[in-house]
XYZ file of C-alpha atoms in Angstrom:
561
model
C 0.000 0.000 0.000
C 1.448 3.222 -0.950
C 1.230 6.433 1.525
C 0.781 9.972 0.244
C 2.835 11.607 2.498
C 1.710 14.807 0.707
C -1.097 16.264 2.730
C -1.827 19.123 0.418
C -2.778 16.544 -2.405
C -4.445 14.317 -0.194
C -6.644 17.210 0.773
C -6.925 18.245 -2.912
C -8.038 14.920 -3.870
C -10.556 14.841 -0.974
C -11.508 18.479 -2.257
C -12.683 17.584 -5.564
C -14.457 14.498 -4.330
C -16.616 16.223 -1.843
C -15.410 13.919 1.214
C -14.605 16.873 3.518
C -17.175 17.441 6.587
C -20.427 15.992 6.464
C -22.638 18.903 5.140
C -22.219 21.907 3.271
C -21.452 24.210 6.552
C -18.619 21.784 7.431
C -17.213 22.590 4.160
C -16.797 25.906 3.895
C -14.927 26.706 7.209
C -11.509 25.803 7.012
C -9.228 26.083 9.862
C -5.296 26.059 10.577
C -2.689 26.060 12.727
C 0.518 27.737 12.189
C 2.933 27.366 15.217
C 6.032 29.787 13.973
C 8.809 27.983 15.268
C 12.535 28.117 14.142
C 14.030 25.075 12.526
C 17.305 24.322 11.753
C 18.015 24.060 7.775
C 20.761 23.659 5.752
C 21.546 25.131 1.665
C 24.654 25.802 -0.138
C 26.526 23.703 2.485
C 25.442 26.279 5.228
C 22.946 25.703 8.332
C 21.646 27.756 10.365
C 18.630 28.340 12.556
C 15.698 30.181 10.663
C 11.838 31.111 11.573
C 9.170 28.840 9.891
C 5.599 27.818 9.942
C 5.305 24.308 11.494
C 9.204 23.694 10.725
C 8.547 23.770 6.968
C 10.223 25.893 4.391
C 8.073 27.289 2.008
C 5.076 26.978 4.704
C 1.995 24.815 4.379
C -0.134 26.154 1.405
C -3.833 27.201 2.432
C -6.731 25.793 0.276
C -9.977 27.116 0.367
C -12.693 27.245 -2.337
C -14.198 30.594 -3.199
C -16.956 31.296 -0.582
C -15.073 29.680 2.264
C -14.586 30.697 5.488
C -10.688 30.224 6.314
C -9.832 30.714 10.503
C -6.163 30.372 10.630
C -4.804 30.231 14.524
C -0.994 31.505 14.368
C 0.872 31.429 17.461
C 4.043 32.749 17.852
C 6.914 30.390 19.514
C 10.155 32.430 18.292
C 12.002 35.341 19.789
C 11.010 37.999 17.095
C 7.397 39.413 16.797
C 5.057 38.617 14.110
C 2.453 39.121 12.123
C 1.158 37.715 8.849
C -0.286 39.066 5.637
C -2.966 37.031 3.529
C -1.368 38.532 -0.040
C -4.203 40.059 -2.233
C -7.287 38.521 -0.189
C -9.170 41.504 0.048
C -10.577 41.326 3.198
C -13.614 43.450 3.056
C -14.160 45.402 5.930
C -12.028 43.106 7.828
C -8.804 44.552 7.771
C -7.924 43.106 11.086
C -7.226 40.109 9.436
C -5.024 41.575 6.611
C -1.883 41.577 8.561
C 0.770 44.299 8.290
C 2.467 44.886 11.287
C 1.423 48.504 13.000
C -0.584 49.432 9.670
C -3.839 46.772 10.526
C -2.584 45.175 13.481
C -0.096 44.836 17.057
C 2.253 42.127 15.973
C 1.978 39.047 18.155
C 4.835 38.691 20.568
C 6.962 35.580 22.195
C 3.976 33.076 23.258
C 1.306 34.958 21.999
C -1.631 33.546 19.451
C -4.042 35.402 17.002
C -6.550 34.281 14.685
C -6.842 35.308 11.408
C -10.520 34.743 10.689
C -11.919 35.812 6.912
C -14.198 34.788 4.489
C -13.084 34.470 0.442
C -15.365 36.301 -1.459
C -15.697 37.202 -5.081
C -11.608 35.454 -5.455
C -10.469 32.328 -6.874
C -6.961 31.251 -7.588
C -3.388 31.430 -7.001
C -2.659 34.064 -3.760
C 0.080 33.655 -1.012
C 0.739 34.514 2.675
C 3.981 35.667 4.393
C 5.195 37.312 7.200
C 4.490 41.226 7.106
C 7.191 42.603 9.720
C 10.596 43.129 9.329
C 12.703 40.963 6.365
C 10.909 37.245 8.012
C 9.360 37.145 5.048
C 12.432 35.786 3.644
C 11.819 32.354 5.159
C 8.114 32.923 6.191
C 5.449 32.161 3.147
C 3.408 30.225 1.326
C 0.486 29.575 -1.319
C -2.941 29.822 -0.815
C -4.964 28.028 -3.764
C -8.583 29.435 -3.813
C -10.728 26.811 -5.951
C -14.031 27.812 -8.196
C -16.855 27.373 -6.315
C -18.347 23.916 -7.400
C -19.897 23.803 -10.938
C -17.787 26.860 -12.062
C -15.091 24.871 -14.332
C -11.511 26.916 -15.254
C -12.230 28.922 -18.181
C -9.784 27.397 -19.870
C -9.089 23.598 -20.642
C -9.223 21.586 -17.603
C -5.179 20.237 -16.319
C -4.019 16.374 -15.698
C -2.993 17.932 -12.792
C -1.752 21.124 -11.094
C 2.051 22.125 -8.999
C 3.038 25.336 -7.153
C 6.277 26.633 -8.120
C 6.928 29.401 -5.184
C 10.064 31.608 -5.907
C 12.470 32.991 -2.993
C 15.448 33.988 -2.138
C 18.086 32.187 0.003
C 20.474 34.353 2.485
C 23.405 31.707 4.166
C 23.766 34.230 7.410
C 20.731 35.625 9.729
C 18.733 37.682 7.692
C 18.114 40.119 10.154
C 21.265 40.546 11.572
C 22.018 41.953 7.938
C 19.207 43.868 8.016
C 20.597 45.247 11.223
C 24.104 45.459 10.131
C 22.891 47.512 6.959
C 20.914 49.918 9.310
C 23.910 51.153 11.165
C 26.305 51.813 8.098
C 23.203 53.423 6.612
C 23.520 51.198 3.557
C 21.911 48.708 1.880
C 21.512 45.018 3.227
C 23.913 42.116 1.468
C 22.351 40.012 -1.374
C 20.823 36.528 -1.076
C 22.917 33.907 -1.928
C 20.690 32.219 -3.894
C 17.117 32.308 -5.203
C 14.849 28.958 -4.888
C 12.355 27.301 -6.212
C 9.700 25.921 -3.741
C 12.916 26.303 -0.710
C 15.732 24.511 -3.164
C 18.438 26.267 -5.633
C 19.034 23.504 -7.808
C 22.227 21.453 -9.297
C 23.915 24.594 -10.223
C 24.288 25.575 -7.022
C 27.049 23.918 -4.387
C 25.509 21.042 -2.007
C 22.619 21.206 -3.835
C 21.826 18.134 -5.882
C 19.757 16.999 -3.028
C 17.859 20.098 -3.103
C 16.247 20.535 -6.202
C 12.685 20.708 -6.636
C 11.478 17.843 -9.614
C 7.954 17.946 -11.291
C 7.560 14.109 -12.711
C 4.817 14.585 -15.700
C 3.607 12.142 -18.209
C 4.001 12.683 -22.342
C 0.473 14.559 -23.602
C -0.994 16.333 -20.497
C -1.724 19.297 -19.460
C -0.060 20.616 -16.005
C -1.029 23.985 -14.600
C 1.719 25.660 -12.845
C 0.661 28.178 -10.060
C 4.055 30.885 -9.842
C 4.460 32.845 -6.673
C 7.330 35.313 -6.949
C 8.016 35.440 -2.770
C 11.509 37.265 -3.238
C 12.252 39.931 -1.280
C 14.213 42.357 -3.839
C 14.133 40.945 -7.295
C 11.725 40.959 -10.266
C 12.333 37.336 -12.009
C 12.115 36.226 -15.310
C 10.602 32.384 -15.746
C 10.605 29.733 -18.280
C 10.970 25.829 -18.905
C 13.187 24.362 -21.326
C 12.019 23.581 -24.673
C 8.127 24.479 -23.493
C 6.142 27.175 -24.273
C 3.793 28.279 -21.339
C 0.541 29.712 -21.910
C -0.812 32.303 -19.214
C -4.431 32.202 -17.621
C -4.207 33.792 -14.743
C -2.245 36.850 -12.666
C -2.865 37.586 -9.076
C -5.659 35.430 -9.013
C -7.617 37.474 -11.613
C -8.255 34.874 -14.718
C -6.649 36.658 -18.189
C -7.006 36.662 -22.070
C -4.804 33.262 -22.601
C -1.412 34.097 -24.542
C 1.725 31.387 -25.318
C 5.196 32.612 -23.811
C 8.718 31.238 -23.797
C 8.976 33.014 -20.502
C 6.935 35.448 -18.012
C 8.392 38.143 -15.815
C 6.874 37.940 -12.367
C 7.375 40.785 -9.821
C 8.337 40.259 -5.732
C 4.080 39.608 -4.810
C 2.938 38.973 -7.837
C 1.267 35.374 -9.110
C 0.846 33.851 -12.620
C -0.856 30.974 -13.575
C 0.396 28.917 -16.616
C -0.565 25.686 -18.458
C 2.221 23.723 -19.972
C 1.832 21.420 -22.409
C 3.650 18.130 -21.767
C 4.094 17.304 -25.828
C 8.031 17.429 -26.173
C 10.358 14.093 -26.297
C 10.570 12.933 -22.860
C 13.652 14.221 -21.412
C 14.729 16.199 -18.509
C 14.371 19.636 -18.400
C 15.299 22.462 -16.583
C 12.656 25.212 -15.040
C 15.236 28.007 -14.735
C 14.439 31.753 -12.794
C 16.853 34.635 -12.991
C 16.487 38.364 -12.414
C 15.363 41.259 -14.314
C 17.447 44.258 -13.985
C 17.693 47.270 -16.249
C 19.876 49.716 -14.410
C 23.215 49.501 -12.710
C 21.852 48.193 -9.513
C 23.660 45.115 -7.242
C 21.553 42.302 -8.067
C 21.601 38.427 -7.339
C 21.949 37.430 -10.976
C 22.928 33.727 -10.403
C 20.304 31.141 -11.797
C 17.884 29.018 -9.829
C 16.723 25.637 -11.679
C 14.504 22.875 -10.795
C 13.669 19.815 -13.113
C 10.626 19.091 -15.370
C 11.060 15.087 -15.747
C 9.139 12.706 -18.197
C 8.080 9.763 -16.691
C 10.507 6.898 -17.423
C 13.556 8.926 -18.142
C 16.558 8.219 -15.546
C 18.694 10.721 -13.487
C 21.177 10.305 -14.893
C 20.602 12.375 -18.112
C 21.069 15.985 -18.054
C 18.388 18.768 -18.429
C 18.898 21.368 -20.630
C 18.742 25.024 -19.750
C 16.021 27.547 -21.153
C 16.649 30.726 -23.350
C 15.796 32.727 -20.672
C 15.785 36.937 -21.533
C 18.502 39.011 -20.910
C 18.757 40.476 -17.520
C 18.222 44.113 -18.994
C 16.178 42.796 -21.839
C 13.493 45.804 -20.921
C 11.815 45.279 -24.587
C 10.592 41.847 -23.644
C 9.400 43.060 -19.953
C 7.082 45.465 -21.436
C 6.195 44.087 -24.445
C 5.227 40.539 -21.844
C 3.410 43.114 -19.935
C 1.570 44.589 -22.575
C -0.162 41.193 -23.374
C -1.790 40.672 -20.040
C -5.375 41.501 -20.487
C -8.461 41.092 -18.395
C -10.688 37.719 -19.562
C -13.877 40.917 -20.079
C -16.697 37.899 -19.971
C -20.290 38.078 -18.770
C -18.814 35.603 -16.035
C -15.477 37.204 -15.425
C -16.766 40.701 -16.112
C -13.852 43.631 -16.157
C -15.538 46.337 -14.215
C -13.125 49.285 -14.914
C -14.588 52.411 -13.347
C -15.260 54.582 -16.324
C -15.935 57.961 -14.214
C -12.879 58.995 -12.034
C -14.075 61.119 -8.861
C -10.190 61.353 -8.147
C -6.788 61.499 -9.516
C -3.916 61.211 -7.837
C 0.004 61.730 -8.902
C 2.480 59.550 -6.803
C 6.276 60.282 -7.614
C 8.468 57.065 -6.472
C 12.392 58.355 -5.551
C 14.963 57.174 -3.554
C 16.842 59.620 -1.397
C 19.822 60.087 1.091
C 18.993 61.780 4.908
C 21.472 62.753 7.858
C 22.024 59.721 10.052
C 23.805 61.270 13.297
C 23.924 57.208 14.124
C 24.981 55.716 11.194
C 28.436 54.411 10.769
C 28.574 56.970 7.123
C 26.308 59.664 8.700
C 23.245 59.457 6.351
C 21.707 56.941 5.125
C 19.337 55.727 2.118
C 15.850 56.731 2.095
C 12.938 55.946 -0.239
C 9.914 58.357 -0.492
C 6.124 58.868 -2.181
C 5.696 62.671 -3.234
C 9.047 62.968 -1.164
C 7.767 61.474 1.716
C 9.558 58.968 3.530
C 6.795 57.220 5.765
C 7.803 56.592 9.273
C 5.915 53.425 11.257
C 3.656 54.254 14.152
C 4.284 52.796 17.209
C 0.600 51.586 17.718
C -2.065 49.960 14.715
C -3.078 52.569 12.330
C -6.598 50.571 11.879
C -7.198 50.601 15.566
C -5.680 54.226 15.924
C -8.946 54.890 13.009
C -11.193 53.160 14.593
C -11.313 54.215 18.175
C -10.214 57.809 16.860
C -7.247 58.018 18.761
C -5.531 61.374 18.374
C -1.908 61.844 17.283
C -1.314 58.450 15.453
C -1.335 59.381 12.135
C -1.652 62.692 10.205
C -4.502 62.640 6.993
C -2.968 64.980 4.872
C -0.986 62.590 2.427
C -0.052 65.329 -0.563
C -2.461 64.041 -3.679
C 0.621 64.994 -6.017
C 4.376 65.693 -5.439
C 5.008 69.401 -3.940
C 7.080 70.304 -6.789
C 6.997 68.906 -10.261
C 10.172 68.386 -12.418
C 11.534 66.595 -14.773
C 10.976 63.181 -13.635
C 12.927 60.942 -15.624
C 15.842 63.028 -16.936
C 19.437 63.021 -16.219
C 19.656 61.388 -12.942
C 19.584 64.001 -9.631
C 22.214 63.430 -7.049
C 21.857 66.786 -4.987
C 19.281 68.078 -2.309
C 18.125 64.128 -2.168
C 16.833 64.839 1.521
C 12.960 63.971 2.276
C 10.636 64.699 4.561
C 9.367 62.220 7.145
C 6.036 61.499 8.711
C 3.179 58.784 9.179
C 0.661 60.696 6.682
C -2.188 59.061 4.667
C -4.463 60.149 2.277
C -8.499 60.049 3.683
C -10.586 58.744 1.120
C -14.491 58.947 0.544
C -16.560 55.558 0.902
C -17.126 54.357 -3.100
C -15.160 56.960 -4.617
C -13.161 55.768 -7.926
C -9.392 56.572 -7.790
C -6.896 56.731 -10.580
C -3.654 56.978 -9.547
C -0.390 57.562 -11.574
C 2.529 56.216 -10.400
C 5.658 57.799 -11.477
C 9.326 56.205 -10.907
C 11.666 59.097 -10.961
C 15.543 59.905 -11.365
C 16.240 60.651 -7.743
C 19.281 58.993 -7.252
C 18.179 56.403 -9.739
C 15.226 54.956 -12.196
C 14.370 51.633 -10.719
C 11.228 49.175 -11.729
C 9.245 49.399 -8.536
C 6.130 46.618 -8.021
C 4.127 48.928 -6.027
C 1.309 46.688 -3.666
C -2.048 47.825 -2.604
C -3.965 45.944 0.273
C -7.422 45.545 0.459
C -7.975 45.931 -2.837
C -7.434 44.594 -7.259
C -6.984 47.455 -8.988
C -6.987 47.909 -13.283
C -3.782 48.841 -15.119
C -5.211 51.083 -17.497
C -2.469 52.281 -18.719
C 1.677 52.503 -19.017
C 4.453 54.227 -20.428
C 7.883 54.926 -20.484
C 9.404 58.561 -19.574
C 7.104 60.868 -17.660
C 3.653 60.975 -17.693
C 1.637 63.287 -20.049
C -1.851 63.728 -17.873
C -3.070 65.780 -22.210
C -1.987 63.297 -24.418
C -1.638 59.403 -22.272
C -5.203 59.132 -20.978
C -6.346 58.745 -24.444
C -4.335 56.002 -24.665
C -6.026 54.014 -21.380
C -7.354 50.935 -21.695
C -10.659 50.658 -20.384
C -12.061 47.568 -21.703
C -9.927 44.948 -20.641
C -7.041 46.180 -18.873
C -5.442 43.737 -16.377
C -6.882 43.253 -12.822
C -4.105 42.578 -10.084
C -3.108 43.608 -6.752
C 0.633 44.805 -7.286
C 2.008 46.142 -10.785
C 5.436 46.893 -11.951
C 6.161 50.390 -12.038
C 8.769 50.356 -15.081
C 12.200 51.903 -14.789
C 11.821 54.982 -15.685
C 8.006 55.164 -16.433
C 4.947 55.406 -15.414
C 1.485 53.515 -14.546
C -2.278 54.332 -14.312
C -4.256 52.384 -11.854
C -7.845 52.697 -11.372
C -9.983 51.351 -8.260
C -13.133 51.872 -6.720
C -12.186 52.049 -2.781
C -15.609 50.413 -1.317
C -13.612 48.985 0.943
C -13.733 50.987 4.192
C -10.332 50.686 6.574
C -7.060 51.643 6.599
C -5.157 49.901 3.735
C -1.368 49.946 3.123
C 0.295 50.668 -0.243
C 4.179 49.840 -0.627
C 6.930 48.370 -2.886
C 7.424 45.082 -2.388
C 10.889 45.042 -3.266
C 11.851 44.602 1.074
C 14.957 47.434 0.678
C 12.585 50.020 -0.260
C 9.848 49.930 1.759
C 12.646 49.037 4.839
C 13.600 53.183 3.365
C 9.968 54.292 3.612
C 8.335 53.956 -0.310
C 5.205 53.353 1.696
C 1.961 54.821 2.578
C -1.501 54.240 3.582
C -5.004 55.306 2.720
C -8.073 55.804 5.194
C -11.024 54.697 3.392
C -14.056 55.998 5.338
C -17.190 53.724 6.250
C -20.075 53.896 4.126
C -23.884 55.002 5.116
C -25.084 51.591 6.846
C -23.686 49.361 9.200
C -23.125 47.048 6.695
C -20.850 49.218 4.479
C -18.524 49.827 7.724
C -15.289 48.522 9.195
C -16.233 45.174 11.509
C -15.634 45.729 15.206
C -11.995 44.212 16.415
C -11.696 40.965 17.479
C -11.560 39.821 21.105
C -8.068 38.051 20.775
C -6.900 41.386 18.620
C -2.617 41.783 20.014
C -1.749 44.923 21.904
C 1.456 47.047 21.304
C-alpha cells in the first residue's frame, strides 16, 4: 500500500471528491494552525537556525474554495514578533485580518496567538501569505490556492494535474542581523545567496543536488503551474526548457490566454500557466533569474529545478532555457503589454469609467542625515518625497477608536514640486521629509492613480502593492507621464486586474480602483529594501452610510502594542 505523504494533495483529492465534513457548513470553514517555530536548515553547504511555519520551508499552502470561510490560529513560539499578511485577499471590511504589522494590526509577541478569521469572497486562484514585519518574510510564506466554487469549471481547458512553483530567495547568514548590520552603516543590506524554487536552488548551485525541486509529468498532459514570486528584492524572469507556457491567470484574476517562452513575475505577484507536456521525454530544466535594467547590485545567479518525463533516468542531463537578458526591458514590457483582463459576462472587467479622483504619486529614492549611522546618512525611499515613518501603535485601531496623534490625513495628492521626472539622474538636495501621513478617502469613490518612478538617485522598476484591494492597469508608459496626451491612450475595456504592478524603470502607470472597501489599507513596494527606506503609505477609506458598508468591530483576541 502506498502512503501519500503529501497532505496538500491528499486534501486536494478529498476536495474535488466532496469527502470533507459531512454537510455543506462543514465545508466551507476551514481552519489552521501555524505554530512559527525556528528550525534548523541547511543550503549551499550552510545551516543555520531560521523562523518557519510548522518547521517547513516554504510553509503549508492554504486551500480554500471561493466562498469559504478560512480561521487560521498563528501562534508565535520564536524570539522575534510577528504578524502575517494574507497577499491580495481583500478582506472586506475586515482589515484586522489583513496583517501588516502597525498598519492593521499589534504584531503578536513571544507566546502569543491570534486568529486570522476571513471569508473568500468574489476570489479564486493562485494568492500567497507571508510574514508582514521586518525581512521574516524571507523564510516565512506560502500559497494559498482558492478553488471555483463547485460547478464553475476553469475557463480554460481543464489540467491532468496542477504544482506550485513558489520563488524565494536564500540568504546563508541571519537575515536580520544583515538587516541590522545595513541599518547602522546606513547602507543597503547584502544580497541573497541564492534564489529557490519551492525552498531549493538547484544542481547549479554547491551542495545542492539533493535540493532541487522535480515535477515528474507524463508525455500529452496538461499541467497547470501556479508561480508565486516570494523574493524579497528581485523581479524574475521564468521559463521551462524547450516548453512554451501559456498564461491564464495573474494575481488570481483569470486573463485573455497568450503562449510565452517566458513570463516576468514581480516580488508579490502570481501567474498561472498551463504547460503542455508534448516534447520528447527528457529532462528539463525550469530556470528563474532576475530582471534588472539599471546599474543596480543584483543576485543574478540562476535558480533551476527539473521538469522530468516519466521513465527517463537521473542520470541524463536537463537542458537550460533561453531565458531573456537580464536588462532585456523590450521583452518586460512588451510581456506586460499582453496581459489583459478575460472581459466575460462571467469574469466581467468592471473598470470604473468615471474617475471622482486622480492622484500623482512620484516614487524616488533619497539620502537623509544619520547622526547614528556608521557613514552619517543613510538611504531613504519616499512617495511625493515622503519617507513614511511606522507608528508605534495599529493605524486601523488608531482609526477606529479615533485616537488622536497616530497618524496625520494629509498625504499630498501629487508631489510638492513637479520636475523633470525621468531626466538626467539628480544626485543633490536628495533629503525627504518624514512622517506617518495618509491620504483620507471617501466611501465608493473611484481613484486613478499615476505612479511615477523618478531619477532621484536612480530609475528603478518598482512593483508597487495595494492591500485591500485589485486594482486595473489602465495604462503605461515609459518617460514621464503626459496627464493631455496618455489618458487617451487608457485601456478601459480589458485592462489587467491585479493587486501589485510593476512600475517600469523609468516610467509610469495608471491604476484605477473603486475604494468600497472601508479601513485603513497599506500601499508599498514590495521590493523589502525600499519599503525598509519608507516607499510606503496608507489610505483611510471611510465607512459607508449603513452598518453594513462599515469597518467590523476588532476581534476579542486582537494583540496589543
Amino acid at each position: 500500500m502506498k502512503i501519500i505523504r503529501n497532505p496538500g494533495f491528499l486534501f486536494l483529492i478529498f476536495y474535488f471528491l466532496g469527502f470533507l465534513g459531512d454537510s455543506p457548513v462543514d465545508a466551507a470553514i476551514k481552519k489552521y494552525q501555524f505554530d512559527v517555530q525556528m528550525k534548523n536548515v541547511s543550503r549551499l553547504c550552510n545551516a543555520k537556525p531560521m523562523v518557519t511555519v510548522n518547521g517547513m520551508f516554504p510553509g503549508p499552502t492554504v486551500y480554500a474554495r471561493e466562498g469559504d470561510r478560512v480561521i487560521i490560529n498563528v501562534t508565535n513560539h520564536v524570539q522575534y514578533n510577528m504578524s502575517i499578511h494574507w497577499h491580495g485577499l481583500k478582506q472586506y471590511r475586515n482589515g484586522w485580518a489583513d496583517g501588516p504589522a502597525y498598519i492593521t494590526q499589534c504584531p503578536m509577541q513571544t507566546g502569543q496567538s491570534y486568529i486570522y478569521d476571513f471569508n473568500v469572497t468574489g476570489q479564486r486562484g493562485t494568492l500567497w501569505w507571508h510574514a508582514h514585519i521586518l525581512w521574516l518574510r524571507a523564510t516565512v510564506y506560502g500559497a494559498i490556492v482558492i478553488l471555483p466554487q463547485p460547478g464553475k469549471p476553469f475557463p480554460f481547458p481543464q489540467p491532468y494535474q496542477e504544482t506550485n512553483i513558489i520563488l524565494g530567495e536564500w540568504w546563508n547568514g541571519d537575515v536580520e542581523t544583515a538587516v541590522n548590520q545595513a541599518n547602522q552603516l546606513g547602507a543597503a543590506p547584502q544580497m541573497s545567496d541564492a534564489h529557490t524554487i519551492n525552498g531549493k536552488p538547484g544542481p547549479l548551485f554547491p551542495c545542492s543536488e539533493k535540493h532541487t525541486f522535480v515535477i515528474e509529468v507524463e508525455a500529452g498532459k496538461t499541467y497547470l503551474l501556479r508561480i508565486i514570486n516570494a523574493a524579497l528584492n528581485d523581479e524574475l524572469f521564468f521559463g521551462i526548457a524547450g516548453h512554451n507556457m501559456t498564461v491564464v491567470e495573474i494575481d488570481a484574476v483569470y486573463t485573455k490566454p497568450f503562449t510565452t517562452k517566458a513570463i516576468l513575475i514581480g516580488p508579490g505577484q502570481t501567474t498561472n500557466v498551463l504547460v503542455k507536456t508534448d516534447r520528447s521525454p527528457n529532462r528539463y530544466f525550469m530556470a528563474a533569474r532576475p530582471f534588472m535594467d539599471v546599474p543596480v547590485p543584483v543576485d543574478n545567479k540562476t535558480v533551476t529545478a527539473i521538469l522530468q518525463y516519466k521513465g527517463i533516468p537521473n542520470t541524463v542531463l536537463p537542458t537550460l532555457p533561453n531565458l531573456p537578458l537580464p536588462n532585456d526591458t523590450s521583452f518586460a514590457l512588451d510581456y506586460n503589454g499582453k496581459l489583459k483582463s478575460l472581459n466575460t459576462p462571467n469574469f466581467p472587467a468592471l473598470v470604473p469609467l468615471k474617475v471622482d479622483r486622480r492622484l500623482f504619486y512620484t516614487i524616488g529614492l533619497g539620502i537623509n542625515p544619520c547622526p547614528t549611522c556608521v557613514n552619517g546618512t543613510n538611504l531613504a525611499a519616499s512617495i511625493n518625497n515622503i519617507t513614511f515613518i511606522m507608528p508605534k501603535i495599529a493605524l486601523l485601531k488608531a482609526h477606529y477608536f479615533n485616537t488622536p496623534g497616530v497618524f496625520r490625513t494629509d498625504f499630498p495628492d501629487r508631489p510638492p514640486k513637479p520636475f523633470n521626472y525621468t531626466g538626467v539622474p539628480l544626485t543633490a538636495n536628495l533629503g525627504t521629509s518624514t512622517g506617518t501621513r495618509l491620504s483620507r478617502v471617501k466611501f465608493n469613490t473611484t481613484i486613478e492613480l499615476v505612479l511615477q518612478d523618478t531619477n532621484l538617485l536612480t530609475v528603478e522598476s518598482h512593483p508597487f502593492h495595494l492591500h485591500g484591494y485589485n486594482f486595473f492597469v489602465v495604462g503605461t508608459g515609459v518617460g514621464n507621464f503626459d496627464s493631455k496626451k496618455d489618458p487617451a491612450k487608457f485601456n478601459l475595456i480589458d485592462p489587467p486586474e491585479r493587486n501589485t504592478i510593476g512600475v517600469p524603470t523609468g516610467g509610469w502607470s495608471a491604476i484605477r480602483f473603486r475604494a468600497d472597501n472601508p479601513g485603513v489599507w497599506f500601499m508599498h513596494c514590495h521590493l523589502e529594501v525600499h519599503t525598509m527606506w519608507g516607499l510606503k503609505m496608507a489610505f483611510v477609506v471611510e465607512n459607508g452610510k449603513t452598518p453594513e458598508l462599515s469597518v467590523l468591530p476588532p476581534p476579542k483576541d486582537y494583540p496589543s502594542c
